XYZ file of C-alpha atoms in Angstrom:
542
model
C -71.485 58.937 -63.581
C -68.108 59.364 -64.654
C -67.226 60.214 -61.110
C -68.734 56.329 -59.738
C -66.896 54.423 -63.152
C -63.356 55.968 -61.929
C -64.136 55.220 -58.376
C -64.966 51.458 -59.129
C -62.010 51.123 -61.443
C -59.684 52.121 -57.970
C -61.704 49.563 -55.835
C -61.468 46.981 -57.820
C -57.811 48.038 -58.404
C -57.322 48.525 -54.600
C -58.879 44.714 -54.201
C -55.694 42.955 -56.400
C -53.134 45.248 -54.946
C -54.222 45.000 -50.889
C -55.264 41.214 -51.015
C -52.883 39.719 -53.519
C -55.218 37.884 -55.820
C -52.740 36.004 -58.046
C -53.227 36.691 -61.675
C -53.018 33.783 -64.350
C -53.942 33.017 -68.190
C -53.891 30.303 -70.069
C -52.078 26.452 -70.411
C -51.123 25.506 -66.486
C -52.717 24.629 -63.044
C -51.692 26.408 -60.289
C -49.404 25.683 -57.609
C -51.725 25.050 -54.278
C -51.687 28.570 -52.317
C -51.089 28.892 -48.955
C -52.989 30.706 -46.228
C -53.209 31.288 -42.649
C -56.553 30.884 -40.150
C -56.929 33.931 -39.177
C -58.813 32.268 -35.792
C -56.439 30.346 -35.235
C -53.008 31.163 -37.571
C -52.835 27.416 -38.530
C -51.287 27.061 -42.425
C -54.355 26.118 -44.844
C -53.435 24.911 -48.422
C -56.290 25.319 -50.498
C -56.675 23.698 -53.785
C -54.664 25.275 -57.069
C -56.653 26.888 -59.203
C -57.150 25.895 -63.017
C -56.315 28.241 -65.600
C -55.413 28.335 -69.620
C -51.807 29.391 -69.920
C -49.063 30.412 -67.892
C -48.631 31.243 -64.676
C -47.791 34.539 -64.835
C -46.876 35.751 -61.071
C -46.417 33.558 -57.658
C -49.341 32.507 -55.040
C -49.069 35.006 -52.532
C -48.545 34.597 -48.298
C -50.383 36.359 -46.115
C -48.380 36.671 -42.748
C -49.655 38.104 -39.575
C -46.639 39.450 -37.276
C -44.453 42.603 -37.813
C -40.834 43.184 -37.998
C -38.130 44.044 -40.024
C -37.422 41.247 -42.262
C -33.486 39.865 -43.863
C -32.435 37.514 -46.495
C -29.584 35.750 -45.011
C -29.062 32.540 -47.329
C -30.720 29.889 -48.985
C -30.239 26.083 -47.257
C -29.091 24.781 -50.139
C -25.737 23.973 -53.141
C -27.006 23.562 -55.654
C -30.569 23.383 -57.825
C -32.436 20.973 -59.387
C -35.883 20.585 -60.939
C -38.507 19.536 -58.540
C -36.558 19.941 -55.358
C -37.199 22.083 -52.247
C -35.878 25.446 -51.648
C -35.517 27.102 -48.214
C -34.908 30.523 -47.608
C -33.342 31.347 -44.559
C -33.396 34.341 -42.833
C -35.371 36.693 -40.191
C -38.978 38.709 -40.206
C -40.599 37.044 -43.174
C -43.681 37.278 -41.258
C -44.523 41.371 -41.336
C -47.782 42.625 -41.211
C -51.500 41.459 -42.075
C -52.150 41.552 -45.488
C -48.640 41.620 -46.707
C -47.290 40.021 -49.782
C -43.933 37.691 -49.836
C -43.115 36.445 -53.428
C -40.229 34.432 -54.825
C -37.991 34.997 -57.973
C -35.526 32.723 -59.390
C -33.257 34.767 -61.691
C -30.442 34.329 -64.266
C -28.942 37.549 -65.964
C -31.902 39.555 -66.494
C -34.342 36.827 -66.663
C -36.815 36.266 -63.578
C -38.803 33.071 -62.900
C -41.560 33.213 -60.456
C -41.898 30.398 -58.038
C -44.484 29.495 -55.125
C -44.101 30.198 -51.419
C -45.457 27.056 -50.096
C -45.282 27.769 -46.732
C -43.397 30.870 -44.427
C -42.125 30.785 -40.786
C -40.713 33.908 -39.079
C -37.250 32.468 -40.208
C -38.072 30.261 -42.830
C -39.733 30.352 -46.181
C -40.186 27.028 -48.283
C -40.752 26.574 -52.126
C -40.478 24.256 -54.645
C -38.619 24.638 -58.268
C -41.922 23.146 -60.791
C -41.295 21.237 -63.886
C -42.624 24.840 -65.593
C -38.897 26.130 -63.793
C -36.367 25.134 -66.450
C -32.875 25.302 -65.310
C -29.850 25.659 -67.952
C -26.625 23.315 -66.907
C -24.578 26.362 -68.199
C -26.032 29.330 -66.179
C -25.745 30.702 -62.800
C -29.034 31.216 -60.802
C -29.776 33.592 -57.503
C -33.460 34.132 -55.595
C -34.527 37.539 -54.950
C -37.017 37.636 -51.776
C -40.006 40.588 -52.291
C -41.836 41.295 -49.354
C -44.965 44.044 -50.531
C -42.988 44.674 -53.779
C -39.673 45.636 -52.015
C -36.387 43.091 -52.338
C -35.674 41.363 -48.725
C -31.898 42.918 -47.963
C -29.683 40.527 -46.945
C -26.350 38.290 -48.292
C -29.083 35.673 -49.472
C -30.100 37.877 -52.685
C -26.266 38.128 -54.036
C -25.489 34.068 -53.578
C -25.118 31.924 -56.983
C -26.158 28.493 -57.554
C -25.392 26.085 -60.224
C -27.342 23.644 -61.527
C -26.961 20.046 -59.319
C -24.961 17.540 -60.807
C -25.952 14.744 -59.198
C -28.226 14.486 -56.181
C -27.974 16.510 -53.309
C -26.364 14.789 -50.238
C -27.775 16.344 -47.035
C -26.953 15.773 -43.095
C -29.760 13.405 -42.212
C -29.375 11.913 -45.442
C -32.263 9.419 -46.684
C -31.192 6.084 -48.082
C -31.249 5.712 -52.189
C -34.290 3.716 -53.338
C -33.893 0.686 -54.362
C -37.204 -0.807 -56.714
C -37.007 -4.170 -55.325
C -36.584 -3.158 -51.737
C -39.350 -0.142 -51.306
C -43.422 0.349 -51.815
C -43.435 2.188 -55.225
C -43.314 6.156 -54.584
C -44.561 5.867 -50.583
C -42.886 7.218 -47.653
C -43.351 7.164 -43.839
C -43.430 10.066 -41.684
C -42.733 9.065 -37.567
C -43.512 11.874 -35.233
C -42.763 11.154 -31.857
C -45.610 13.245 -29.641
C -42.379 14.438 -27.272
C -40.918 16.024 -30.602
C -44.360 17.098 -31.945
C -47.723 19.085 -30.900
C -50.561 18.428 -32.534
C -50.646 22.321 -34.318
C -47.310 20.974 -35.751
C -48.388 17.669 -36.765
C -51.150 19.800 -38.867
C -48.292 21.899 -40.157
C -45.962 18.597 -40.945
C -49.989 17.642 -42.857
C -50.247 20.944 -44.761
C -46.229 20.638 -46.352
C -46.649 16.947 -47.439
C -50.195 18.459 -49.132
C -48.237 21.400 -50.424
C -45.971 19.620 -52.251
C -48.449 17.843 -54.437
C -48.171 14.650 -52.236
C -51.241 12.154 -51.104
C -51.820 11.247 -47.564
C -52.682 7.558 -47.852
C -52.866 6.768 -44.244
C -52.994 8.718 -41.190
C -52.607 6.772 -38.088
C -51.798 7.428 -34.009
C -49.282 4.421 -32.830
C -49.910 5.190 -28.831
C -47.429 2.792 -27.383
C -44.548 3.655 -29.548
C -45.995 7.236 -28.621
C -46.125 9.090 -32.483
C -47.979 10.135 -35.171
C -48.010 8.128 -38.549
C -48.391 9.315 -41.979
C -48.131 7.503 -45.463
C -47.603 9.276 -47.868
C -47.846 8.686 -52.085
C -46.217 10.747 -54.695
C -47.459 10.533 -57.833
C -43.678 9.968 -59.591
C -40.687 7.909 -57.915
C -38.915 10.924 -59.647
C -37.656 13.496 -56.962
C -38.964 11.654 -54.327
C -35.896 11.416 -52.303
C -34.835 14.834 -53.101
C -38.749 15.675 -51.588
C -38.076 13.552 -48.231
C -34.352 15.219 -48.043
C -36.238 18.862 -48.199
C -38.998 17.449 -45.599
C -36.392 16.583 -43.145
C -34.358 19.809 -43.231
C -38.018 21.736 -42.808
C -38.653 19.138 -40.123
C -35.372 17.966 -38.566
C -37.273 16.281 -35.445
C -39.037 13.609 -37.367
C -38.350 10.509 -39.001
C -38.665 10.170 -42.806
C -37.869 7.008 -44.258
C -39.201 4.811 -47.699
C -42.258 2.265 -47.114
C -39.316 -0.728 -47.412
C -40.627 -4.324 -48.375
C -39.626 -7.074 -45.978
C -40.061 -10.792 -47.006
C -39.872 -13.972 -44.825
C -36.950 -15.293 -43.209
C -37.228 -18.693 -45.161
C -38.691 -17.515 -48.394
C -37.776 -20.369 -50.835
C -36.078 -18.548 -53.128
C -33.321 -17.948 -50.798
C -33.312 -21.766 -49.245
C -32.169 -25.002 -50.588
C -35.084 -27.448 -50.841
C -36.407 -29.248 -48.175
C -34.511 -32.314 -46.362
C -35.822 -35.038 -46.128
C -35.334 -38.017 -43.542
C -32.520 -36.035 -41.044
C -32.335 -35.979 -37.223
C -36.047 -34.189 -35.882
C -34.638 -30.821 -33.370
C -33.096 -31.300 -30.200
C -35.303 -32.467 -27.266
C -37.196 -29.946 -25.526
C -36.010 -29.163 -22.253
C -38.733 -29.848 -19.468
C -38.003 -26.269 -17.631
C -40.026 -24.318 -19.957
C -43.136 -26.726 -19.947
C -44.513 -24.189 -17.263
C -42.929 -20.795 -18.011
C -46.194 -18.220 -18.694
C -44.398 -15.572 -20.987
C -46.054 -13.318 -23.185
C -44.536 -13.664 -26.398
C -44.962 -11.171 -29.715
C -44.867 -12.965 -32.798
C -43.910 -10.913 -36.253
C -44.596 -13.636 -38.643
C -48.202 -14.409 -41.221
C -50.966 -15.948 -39.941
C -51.358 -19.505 -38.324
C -53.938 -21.921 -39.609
C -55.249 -22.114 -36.348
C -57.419 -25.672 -37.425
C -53.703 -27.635 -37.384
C -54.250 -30.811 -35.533
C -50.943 -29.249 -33.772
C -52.856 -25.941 -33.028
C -56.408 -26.907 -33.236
C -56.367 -27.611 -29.296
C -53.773 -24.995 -28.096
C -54.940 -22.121 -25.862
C -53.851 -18.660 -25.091
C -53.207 -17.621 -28.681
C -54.320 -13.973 -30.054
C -54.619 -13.077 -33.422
C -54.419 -9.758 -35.189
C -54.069 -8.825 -38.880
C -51.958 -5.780 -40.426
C -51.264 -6.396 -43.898
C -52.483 -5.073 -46.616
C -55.041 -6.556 -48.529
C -58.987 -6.792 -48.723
C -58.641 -9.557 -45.538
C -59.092 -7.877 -42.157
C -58.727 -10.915 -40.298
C -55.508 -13.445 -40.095
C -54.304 -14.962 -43.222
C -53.395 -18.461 -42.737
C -49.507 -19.597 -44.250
C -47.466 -21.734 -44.143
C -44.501 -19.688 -42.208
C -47.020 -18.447 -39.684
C -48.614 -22.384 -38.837
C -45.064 -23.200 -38.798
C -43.791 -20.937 -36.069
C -46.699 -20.558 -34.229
C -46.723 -24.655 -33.604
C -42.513 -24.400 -33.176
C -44.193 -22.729 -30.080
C -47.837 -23.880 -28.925
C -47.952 -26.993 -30.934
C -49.613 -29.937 -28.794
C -47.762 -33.247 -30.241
C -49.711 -36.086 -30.460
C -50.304 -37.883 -33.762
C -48.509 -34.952 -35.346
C -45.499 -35.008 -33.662
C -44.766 -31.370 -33.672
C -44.355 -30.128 -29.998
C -43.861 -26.245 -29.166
C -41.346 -25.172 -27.607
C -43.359 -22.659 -24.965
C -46.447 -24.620 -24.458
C -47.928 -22.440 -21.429
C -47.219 -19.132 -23.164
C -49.542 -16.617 -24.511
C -48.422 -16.054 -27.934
C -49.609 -13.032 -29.853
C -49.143 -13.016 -33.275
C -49.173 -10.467 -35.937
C -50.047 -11.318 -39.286
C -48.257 -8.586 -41.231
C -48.029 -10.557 -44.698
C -49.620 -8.328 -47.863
C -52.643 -10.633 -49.237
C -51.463 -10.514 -52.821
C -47.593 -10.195 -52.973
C -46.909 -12.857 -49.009
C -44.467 -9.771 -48.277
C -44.468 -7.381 -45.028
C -43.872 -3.333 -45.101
C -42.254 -0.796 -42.880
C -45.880 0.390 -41.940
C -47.200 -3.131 -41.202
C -44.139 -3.594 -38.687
C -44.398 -0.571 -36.838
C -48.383 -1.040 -35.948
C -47.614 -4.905 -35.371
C -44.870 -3.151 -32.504
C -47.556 -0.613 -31.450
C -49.818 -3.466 -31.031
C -47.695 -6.038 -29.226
C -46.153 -3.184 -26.363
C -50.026 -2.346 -25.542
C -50.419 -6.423 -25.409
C -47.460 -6.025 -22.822
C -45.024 -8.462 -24.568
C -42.263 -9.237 -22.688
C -40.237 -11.093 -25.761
C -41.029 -10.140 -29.679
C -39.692 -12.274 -32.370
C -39.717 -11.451 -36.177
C -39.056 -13.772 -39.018
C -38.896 -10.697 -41.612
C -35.652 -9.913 -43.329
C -34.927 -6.674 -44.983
C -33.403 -2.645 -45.675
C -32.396 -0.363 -43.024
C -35.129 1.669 -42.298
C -34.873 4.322 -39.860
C -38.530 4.487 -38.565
C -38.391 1.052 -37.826
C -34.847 1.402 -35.829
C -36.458 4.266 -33.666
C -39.111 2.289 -32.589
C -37.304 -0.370 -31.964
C -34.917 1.911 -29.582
C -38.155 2.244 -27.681
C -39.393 -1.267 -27.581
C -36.053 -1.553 -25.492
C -36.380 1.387 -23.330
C -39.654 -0.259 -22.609
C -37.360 -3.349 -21.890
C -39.329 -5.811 -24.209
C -36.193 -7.586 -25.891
C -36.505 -8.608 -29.470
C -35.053 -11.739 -31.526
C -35.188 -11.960 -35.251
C -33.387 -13.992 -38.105
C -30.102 -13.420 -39.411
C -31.674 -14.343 -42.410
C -32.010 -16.646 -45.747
C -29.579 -14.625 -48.511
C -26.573 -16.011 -48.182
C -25.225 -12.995 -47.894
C -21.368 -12.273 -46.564
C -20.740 -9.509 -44.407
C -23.923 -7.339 -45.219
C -26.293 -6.262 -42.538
C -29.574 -7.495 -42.742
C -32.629 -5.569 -40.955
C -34.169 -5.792 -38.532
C -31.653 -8.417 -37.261
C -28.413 -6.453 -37.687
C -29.645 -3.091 -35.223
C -27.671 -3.105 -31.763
C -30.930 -4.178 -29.801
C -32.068 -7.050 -31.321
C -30.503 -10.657 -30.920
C -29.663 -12.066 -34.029
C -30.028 -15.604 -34.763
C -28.142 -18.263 -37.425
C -29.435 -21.498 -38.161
C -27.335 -24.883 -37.728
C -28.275 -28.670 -38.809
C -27.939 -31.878 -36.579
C -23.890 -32.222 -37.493
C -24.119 -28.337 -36.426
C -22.799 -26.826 -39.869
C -24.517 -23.531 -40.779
C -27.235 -23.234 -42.842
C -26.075 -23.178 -46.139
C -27.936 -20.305 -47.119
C -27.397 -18.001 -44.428
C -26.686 -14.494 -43.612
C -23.042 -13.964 -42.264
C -21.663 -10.973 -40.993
C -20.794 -9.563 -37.620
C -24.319 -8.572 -36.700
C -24.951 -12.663 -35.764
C -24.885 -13.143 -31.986
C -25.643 -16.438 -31.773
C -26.813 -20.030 -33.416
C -29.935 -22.555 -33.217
C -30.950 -25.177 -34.705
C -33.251 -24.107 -38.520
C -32.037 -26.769 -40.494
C -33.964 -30.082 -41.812
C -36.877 -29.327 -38.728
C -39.751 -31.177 -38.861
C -42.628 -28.276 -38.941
C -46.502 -27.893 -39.614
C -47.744 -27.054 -42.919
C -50.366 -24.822 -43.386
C -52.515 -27.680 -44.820
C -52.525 -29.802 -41.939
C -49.182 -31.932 -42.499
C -45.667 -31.339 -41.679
C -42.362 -31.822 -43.341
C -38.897 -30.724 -43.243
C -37.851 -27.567 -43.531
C -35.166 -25.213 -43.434
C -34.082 -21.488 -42.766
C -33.281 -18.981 -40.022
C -36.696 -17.893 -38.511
C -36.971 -21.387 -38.126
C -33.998 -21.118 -35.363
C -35.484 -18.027 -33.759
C -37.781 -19.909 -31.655
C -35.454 -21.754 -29.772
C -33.190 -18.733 -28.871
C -36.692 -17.213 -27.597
C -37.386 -20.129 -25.394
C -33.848 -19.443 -23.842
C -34.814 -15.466 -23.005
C -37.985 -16.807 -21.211
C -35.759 -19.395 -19.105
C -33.528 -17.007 -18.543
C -36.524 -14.545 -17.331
C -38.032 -17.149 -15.601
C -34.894 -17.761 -13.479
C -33.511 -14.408 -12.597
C -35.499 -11.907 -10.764
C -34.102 -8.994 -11.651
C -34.640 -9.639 -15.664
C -37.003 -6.659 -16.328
C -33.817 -4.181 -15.124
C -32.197 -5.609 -17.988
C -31.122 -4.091 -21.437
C -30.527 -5.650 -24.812
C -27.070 -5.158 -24.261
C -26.926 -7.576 -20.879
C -29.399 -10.184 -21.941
C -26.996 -10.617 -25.068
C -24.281 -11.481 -22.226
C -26.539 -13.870 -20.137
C -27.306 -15.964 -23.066
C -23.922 -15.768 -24.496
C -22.470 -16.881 -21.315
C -24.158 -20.209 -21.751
C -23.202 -20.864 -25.711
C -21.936 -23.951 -26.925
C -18.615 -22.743 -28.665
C -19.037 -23.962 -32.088
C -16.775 -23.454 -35.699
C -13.265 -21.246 -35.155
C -12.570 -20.770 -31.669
C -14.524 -17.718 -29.956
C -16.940 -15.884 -31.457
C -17.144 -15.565 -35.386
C -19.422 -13.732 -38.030
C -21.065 -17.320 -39.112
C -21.858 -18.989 -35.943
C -21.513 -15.899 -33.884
C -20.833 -16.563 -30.031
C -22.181 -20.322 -30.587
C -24.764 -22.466 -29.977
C -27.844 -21.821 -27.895
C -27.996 -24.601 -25.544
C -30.099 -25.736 -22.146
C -28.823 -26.810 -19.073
C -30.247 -29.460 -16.537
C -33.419 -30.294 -18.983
């Protein structure tokens, strides 16, 4: 009997020491702990597990390949609570059923801290709010792989705590409260850059740092992979996206950033009343058959302007409880500046044969458009074949939205948008002020600038947005003013332009700018400026 007691006491023993079953007591919750399929060697992230105190030693790895393994450095300058950790080095994954744990140590002193996920070369962790750092001490990690310290220069390397945040290579913009979706993120994953077994493995970091996956989603034409993503504090968030895109250089990490319409009245002077109605439309584009994307909210499709106009397609993306098109009054406005019918109303469009396609992308609550709602309204509008897209939405850089954007020209669909309604000097204003987009001012009937524009030298060129007599989402018009407003007529000049040249789908951004340009009504200081930019969009031979 004694014999059997001693031999159970080794199994059991034998089953902590040769599977690593982490050992906890009481007050904390776990750090998730990562695994590997053994079918198929994918990284799993199982829940953490609840216990009642401190965690006393690190989640464990189990690896699967064997060689010798080296410390060489850790990929970053500094530390600071909450922020990602990369060890870098060579052989981290040995043999089955090995152990790789992670020490943080000062003096003496030696902090255990999760191994969130391992690579052959790379092993990623995460200093926890239970890590806490002293401004006045120096800090080094010490790599164990079964029990034995890594060798390697990485072990003897001291690090301070950070001063101030970290400033990395692909460096990701500071958040601004007014300008981003409260602690989201979007991850672009172009499918050339990205497998799907690496998608998972982008999936199983975001989970591993503690982060919700709000929305998964496959854009097809802009050919990538989608995920928003939550964090539960706006704390360490951009230190989290900085440590996501050294882990995964390839994709595109960028804030959920708000964009608001290009006429919002709280950036416009009030409406004019009783001024000059918009230049005559010129009787070349009555027949032009252009498919045309439109960024914009939702038309109220029963406008006496709109009620009898054809070839119009409808799709909603914003968020909100409404899954179909939200009529407003900037989407009836724009969508009649280009389909409206005239008669009683007196509001004519500009393209009357064209199939417009428009993309609601205003949120149901706050009348404001996301990064996320933008880049689905573009996946949308290149399977639709667009040939023109133009976007009344004003806001931050964002990079997601720039890449797909350098697609959408590759593709060579050519984009317009407004300069926009702050009456801001010299700042760039997205998605206006990237290289492949035109960017349009608006002028009045004596062909001064809108008072409230956007200067700078991202403006290409001018249109009339000021005092135009547009629908209203109730079924009236008035006059109105702002930059998206001007858009319209700068679009109508692509599709003549299209129409008249054969050799128009050949084109890039970069030429179209010059064809259009070429035919500018020089307007303010001589030659091109940052108000007016080249000049005024004009027709010839109407």
């Amino acid at each position: 009997m004694t014999k059997f007691i001693a031999f159970f006491k080794v199994f059991i023993l034998s089953g902590y020491l040769v599977l690593g079953i982490p050992q906890f007591a009481t007050g904390q919750t776990a750090a998730p702990v990562p695994s590997r399929d053994p079918a198929t060697g994918r990284l799993i992230i199982a829940p953490g597990v609840p216990a009642s105190t401190r965690l006393k030693k690190a989640p464990t790895l189990t690896v699967t390949r064997s060689t010798s393994a080296t410390f060489t450095r850790t990929d970053i300058h500094c530390l600071r609570a909450g922020g990602i950790v990369r060890i870098v080095g060579r052989g981290f994954l040995v043999a089955p059923r090995s152990k790789l744990e992670l020490f943080i140590k000062s003096g003496n002193t030696a902090i255990s801290v999760p191994v969130l996920s391992a690579r052959d070369q790379l092993i990623t962790s995460r200093l926890t709010s239970a890590v806490v750092l002293e401004n006045t001490k120096q800090y080094r990690f010490e790599l164990k792989l079964d029990g034995r310290i890594v060798p390697g220069n990485g072990n003897k390397a001291f690090l301070s705590v950070c001063a101030r945040p970290q400033t990395q290579e692909a460096e990701i913009p500071t958040v601004h409260p007014k300008e981003t979706i409260d602690r989201e993120f979007l991850a672009y994953l172009p499918f050339s850059l990205f497998s799907s077994a690496q998608i998972d493995d982008v999936r199983a970091n975001i989970v591993a740092l503690g982060l919700s996956i709000e929305e998964e989603v496959s854009l097809e034409s802009l050919e990538a992979h989608l995920f928003r993503v939550k964090a539960e504090h706006e704390e360490g968030l951009a230190d989290i996206l900085q440590g996501l895109q050294q882990t995964f250089p390839a994709a595109v990490l960028d804030f959920n950033h708000v964009s608001r319409l290009a006429s919002d009245k709280r950036y416009y002077a009030g409406e004019m009343m009783g001024l000059s109605a918009p230049p005559s439309l010129c009787k070349k584009l009555e027949n032009i058959a252009v498919r045309i994307g439109v960024i914009d909210g939702g038309p109220n499709m029963r406008h006496p302007a709109l009620a009898a106009a054809e070839l119009i397609t409808l799709v909603r993306f914003g968020d909100g409880p409404s899954l179909s098109p939200i009529a407003s009054q900037h989407g009836t406005a724009i969508t009649a500046q280009y389909k409206g019918v005239g008669g009683l109303s007196g509001l004519y469009g500009v393209l009357p044969e064209s199939h417009l396609l428009v993309a609601d992308v205003l949120n149901t609550e706050t009348g404001l458009g996301n990064s996320l709602s933008l880049l689905k309204s573009f996946n949308w509008l290149i399977q639709w074949k667009s040939e023109i897209i133009s976007i009344s939405m004003e806001g931050p850089a964002n990079r997601l939205i720039e890449n797909a954007l350098r697609k959408i020209d590759r593709l060579g669909i050519f984009v317009v948008a407004a300069a926009g309604n702050g009456g801001l000097k010299d700042v760039q204003v997205y998605p206006a002020a990237y290289p492949t987009v035109i960017s349009v001012t608006a002028v009045g009937p004596n062909k001064a600038v809108y008072v409230n524009a956007n200067s700078g030298h991202f403006v290409d060129v001018a249109a009339p947005g000021v005092s135009l007599w547009l629908a209203k989402k109730d079924g009236g018009a008035s006059y109105r003013s702002g930059t998206s407003f001007a858009v319209p007529f700068v679009v109508a000049k692509i599709a003549e332009l299209i129409s008249r040249t054969n050799f128009a789908k050949d084109l890039s951004s970069s030429d179209l700018k010059q064809l259009v340009i070429k035919e500018v009504q020089d307007i303010g200081p001589v030659g091109r400026d940052n108000i007016f930019g080249s000049g005024l969009v004009s027709f010839s031979d109407c």
